[in-house]
CSV table of C-alpha atoms in Angstrom, one decimal:
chain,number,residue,atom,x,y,z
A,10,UNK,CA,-28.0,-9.3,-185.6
A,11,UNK,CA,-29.0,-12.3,-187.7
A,12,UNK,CA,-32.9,-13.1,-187.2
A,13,UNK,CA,-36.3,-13.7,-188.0
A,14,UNK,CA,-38.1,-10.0,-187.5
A,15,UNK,CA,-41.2,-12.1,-185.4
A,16,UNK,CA,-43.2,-8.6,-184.4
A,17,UNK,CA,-43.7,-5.4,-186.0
A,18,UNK,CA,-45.1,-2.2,-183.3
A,19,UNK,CA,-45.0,0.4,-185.3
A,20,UNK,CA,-45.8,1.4,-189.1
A,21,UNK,CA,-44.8,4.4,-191.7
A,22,UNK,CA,-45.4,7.6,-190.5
A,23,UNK,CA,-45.5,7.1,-186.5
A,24,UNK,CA,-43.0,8.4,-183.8
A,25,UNK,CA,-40.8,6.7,-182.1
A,26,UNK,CA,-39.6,7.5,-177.9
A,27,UNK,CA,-36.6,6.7,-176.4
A,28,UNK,CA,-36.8,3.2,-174.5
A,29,UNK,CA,-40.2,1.9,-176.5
A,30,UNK,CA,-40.0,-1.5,-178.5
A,31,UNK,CA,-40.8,-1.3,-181.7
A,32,UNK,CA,-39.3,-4.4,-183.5
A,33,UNK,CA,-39.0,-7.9,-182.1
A,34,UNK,CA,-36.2,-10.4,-183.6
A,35,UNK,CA,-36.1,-14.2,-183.0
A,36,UNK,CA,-32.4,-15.6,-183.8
A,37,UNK,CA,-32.2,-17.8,-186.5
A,38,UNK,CA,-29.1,-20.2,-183.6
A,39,UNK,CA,-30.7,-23.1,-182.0
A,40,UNK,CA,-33.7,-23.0,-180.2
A,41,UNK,CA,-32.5,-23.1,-176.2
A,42,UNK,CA,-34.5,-24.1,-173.2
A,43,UNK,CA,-34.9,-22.4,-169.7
A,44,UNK,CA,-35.9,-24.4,-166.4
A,45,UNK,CA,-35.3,-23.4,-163.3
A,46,UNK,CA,-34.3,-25.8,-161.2
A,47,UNK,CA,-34.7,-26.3,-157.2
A,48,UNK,CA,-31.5,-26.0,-154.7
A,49,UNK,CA,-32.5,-29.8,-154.0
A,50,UNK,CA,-31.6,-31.1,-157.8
A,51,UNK,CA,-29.2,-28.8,-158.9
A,52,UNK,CA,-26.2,-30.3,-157.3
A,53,UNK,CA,-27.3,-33.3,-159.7
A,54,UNK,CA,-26.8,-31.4,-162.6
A,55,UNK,CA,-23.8,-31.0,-164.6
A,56,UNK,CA,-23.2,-29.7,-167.9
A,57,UNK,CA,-24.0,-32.1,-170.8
A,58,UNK,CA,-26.0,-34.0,-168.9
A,59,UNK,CA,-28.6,-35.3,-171.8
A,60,UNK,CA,-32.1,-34.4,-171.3
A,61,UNK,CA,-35.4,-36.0,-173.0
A,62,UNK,CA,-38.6,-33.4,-173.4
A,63,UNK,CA,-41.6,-33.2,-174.8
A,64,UNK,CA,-43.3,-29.8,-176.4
A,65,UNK,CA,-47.0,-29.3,-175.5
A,66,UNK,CA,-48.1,-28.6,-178.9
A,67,UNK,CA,-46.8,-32.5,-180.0
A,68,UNK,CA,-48.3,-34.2,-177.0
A,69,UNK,CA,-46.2,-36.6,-175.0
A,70,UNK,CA,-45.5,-39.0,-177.5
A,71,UNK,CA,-43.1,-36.5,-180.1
A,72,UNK,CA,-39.9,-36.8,-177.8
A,73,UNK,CA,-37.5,-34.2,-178.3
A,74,UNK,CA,-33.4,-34.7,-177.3
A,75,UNK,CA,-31.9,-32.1,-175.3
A,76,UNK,CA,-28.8,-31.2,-173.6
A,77,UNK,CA,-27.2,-29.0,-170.4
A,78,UNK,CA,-25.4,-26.1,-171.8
A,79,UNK,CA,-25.7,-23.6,-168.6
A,80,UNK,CA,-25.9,-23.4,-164.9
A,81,UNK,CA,-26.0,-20.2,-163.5
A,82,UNK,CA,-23.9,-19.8,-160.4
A,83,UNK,CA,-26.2,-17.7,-158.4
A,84,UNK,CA,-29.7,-18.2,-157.2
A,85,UNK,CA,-33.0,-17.1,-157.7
A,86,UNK,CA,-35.8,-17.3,-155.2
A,87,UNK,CA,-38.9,-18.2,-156.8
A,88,UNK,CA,-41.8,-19.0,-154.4
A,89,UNK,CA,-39.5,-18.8,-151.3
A,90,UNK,CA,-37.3,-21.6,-153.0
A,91,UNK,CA,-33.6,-20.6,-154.2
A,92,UNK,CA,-33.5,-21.7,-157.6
A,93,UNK,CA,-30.8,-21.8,-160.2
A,94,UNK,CA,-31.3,-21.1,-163.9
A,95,UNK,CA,-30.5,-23.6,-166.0
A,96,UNK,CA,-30.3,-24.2,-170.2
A,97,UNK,CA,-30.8,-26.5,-172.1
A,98,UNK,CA,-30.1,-27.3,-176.1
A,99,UNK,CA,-32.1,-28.8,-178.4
A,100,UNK,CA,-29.3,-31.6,-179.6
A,101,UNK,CA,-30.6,-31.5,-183.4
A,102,UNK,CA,-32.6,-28.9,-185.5
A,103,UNK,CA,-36.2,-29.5,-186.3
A,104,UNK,CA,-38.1,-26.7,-188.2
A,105,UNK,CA,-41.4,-27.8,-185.5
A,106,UNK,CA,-39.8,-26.2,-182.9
A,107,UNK,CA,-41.2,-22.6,-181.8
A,108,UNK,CA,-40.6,-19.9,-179.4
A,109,UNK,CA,-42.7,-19.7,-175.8
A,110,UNK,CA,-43.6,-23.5,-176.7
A,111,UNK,CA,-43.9,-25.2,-173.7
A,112,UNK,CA,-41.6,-28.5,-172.4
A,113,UNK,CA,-41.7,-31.2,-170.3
A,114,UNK,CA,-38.4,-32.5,-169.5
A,115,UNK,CA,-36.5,-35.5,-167.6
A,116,UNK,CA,-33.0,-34.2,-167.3
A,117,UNK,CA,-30.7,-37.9,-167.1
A,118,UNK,CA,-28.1,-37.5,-164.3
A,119,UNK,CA,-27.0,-40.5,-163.6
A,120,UNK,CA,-27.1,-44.1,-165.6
A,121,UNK,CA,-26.3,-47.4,-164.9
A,122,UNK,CA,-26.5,-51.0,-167.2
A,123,UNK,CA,-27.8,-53.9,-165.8
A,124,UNK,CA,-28.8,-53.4,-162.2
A,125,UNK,CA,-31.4,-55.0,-160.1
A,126,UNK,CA,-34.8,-52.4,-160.0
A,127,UNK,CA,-38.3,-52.9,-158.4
A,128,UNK,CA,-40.9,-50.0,-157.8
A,129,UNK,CA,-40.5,-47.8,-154.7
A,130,UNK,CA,-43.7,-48.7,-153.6
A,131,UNK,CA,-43.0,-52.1,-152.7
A,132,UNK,CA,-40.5,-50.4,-150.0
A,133,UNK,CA,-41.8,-49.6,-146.6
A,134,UNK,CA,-39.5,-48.1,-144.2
A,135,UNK,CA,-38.6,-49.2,-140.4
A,136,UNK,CA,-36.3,-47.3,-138.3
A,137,UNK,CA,-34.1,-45.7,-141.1
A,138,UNK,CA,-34.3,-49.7,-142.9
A,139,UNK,CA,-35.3,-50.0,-146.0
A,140,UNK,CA,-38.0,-53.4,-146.1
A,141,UNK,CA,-39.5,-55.7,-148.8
A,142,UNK,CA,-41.5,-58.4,-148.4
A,143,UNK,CA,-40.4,-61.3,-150.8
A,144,UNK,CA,-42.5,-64.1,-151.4
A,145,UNK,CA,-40.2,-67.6,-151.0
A,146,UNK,CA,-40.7,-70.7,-153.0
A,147,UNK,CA,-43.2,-72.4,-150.5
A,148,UNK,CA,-45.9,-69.3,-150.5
A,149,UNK,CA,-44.6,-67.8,-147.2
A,150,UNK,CA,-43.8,-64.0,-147.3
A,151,UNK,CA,-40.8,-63.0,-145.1
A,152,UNK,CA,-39.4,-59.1,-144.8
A,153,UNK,CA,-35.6,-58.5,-146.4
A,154,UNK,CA,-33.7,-56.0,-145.9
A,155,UNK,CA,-32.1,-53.7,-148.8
A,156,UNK,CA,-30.0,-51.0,-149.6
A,157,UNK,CA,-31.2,-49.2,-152.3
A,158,UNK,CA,-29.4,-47.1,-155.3
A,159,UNK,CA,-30.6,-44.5,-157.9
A,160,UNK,CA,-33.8,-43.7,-158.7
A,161,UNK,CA,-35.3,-43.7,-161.7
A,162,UNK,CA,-38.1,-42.7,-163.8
A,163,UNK,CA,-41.5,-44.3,-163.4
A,164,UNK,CA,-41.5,-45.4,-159.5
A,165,UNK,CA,-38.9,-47.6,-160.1
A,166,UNK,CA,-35.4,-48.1,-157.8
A,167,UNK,CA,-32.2,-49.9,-157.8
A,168,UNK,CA,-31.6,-52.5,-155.5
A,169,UNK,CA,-28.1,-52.7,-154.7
A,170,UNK,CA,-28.0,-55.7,-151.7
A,171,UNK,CA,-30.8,-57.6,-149.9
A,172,UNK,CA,-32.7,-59.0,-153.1
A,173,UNK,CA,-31.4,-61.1,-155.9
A,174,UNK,CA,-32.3,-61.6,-159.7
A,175,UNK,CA,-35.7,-63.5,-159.7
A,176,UNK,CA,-36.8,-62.9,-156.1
A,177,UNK,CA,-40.6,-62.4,-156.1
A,178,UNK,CA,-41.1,-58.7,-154.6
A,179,UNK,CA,-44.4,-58.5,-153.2
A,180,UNK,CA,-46.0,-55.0,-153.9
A,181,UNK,CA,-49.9,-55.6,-152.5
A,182,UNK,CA,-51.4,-58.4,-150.5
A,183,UNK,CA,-55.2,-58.5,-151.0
A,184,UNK,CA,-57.0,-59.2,-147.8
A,185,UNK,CA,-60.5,-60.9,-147.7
């Protein structure tokens, strides 16, 4: 096994049972990732879907590239909710990088250029129909109706009918 011996439980001169650890060894491969992630998502996932994290220790601002290597095919109910392991690689080397750190990641599963996006919370929804209100050229506010897309990170949504480049999307009305 090629390593990094990272803890020593024992020293000259002691005995040693069956089935007790004695050594620990940290390979010296990539550093890998482990989430597990929710029935709900999963069928989002595919592998090398890219990932973006961030390690505790580096605060949110050291970003970190990452990438799908594994999905395992069966379940595993945490908290009542199936759950399917899933790991990640770190896409380059960096000496920084620890084992137990801790991540926070936005796994990318689907991208798209140039589309149309305003923040979810300027939707309301009516019967199953997605609303916004749009303020026209002479002040008045009128309700559209859209058809939404992917969404993103951040609140934000793609509009795929119902609005156009340059509409003004009203997201709060102040009332006196």
């Amino acid at each position: 096994i090629n390593g990094v011996i990272s803890k020593l439980d024992i020293e000259k001169g002691e005995t040693v049972t069956v089935g007790s650890s004695v050594i620990s060894v940290i390979s010296d491969a990539n550093f890998q990732i482990e989430v597990n992630v929710p029935e709900v998502d999963v069928a989002k996932l595919a592998i090398g879907n890219s990932a973006i994290l961030t390690l505790d220790a580096y605060g949110s601002q050291e970003v970190f590239n990452a990438q799908i290597s594994e999905i395992e095919p069966a379940e595993q109910i945490i908290e009542g909710v199936p759950t399917y392991k899933t790991t990640l690689v770190f896409v380059d080397e960096d000496e920084r990088i620890r084992s137990g750190m801790t991540a926070n990641l936005t796994i990318e599963t689907a991208r798209k250029e140039d589309v149309l996006i305003i923040p979810q919370r300027a939707i309301s929804t009516e019967s199953k129909t997605q609303i916004v209100r749009v303020q026209e050229e002479d002040g008045s506010i009128t309700e559209r109706e859209i058809t939404t897309g992917l969404r993103g990170r951040g609140g934000l949504i793609e509009v795929v009918s119902g609005l156009n480049e340059g509409d003004e999307v009203v997201t709060f009305i102040k009332e006196d």
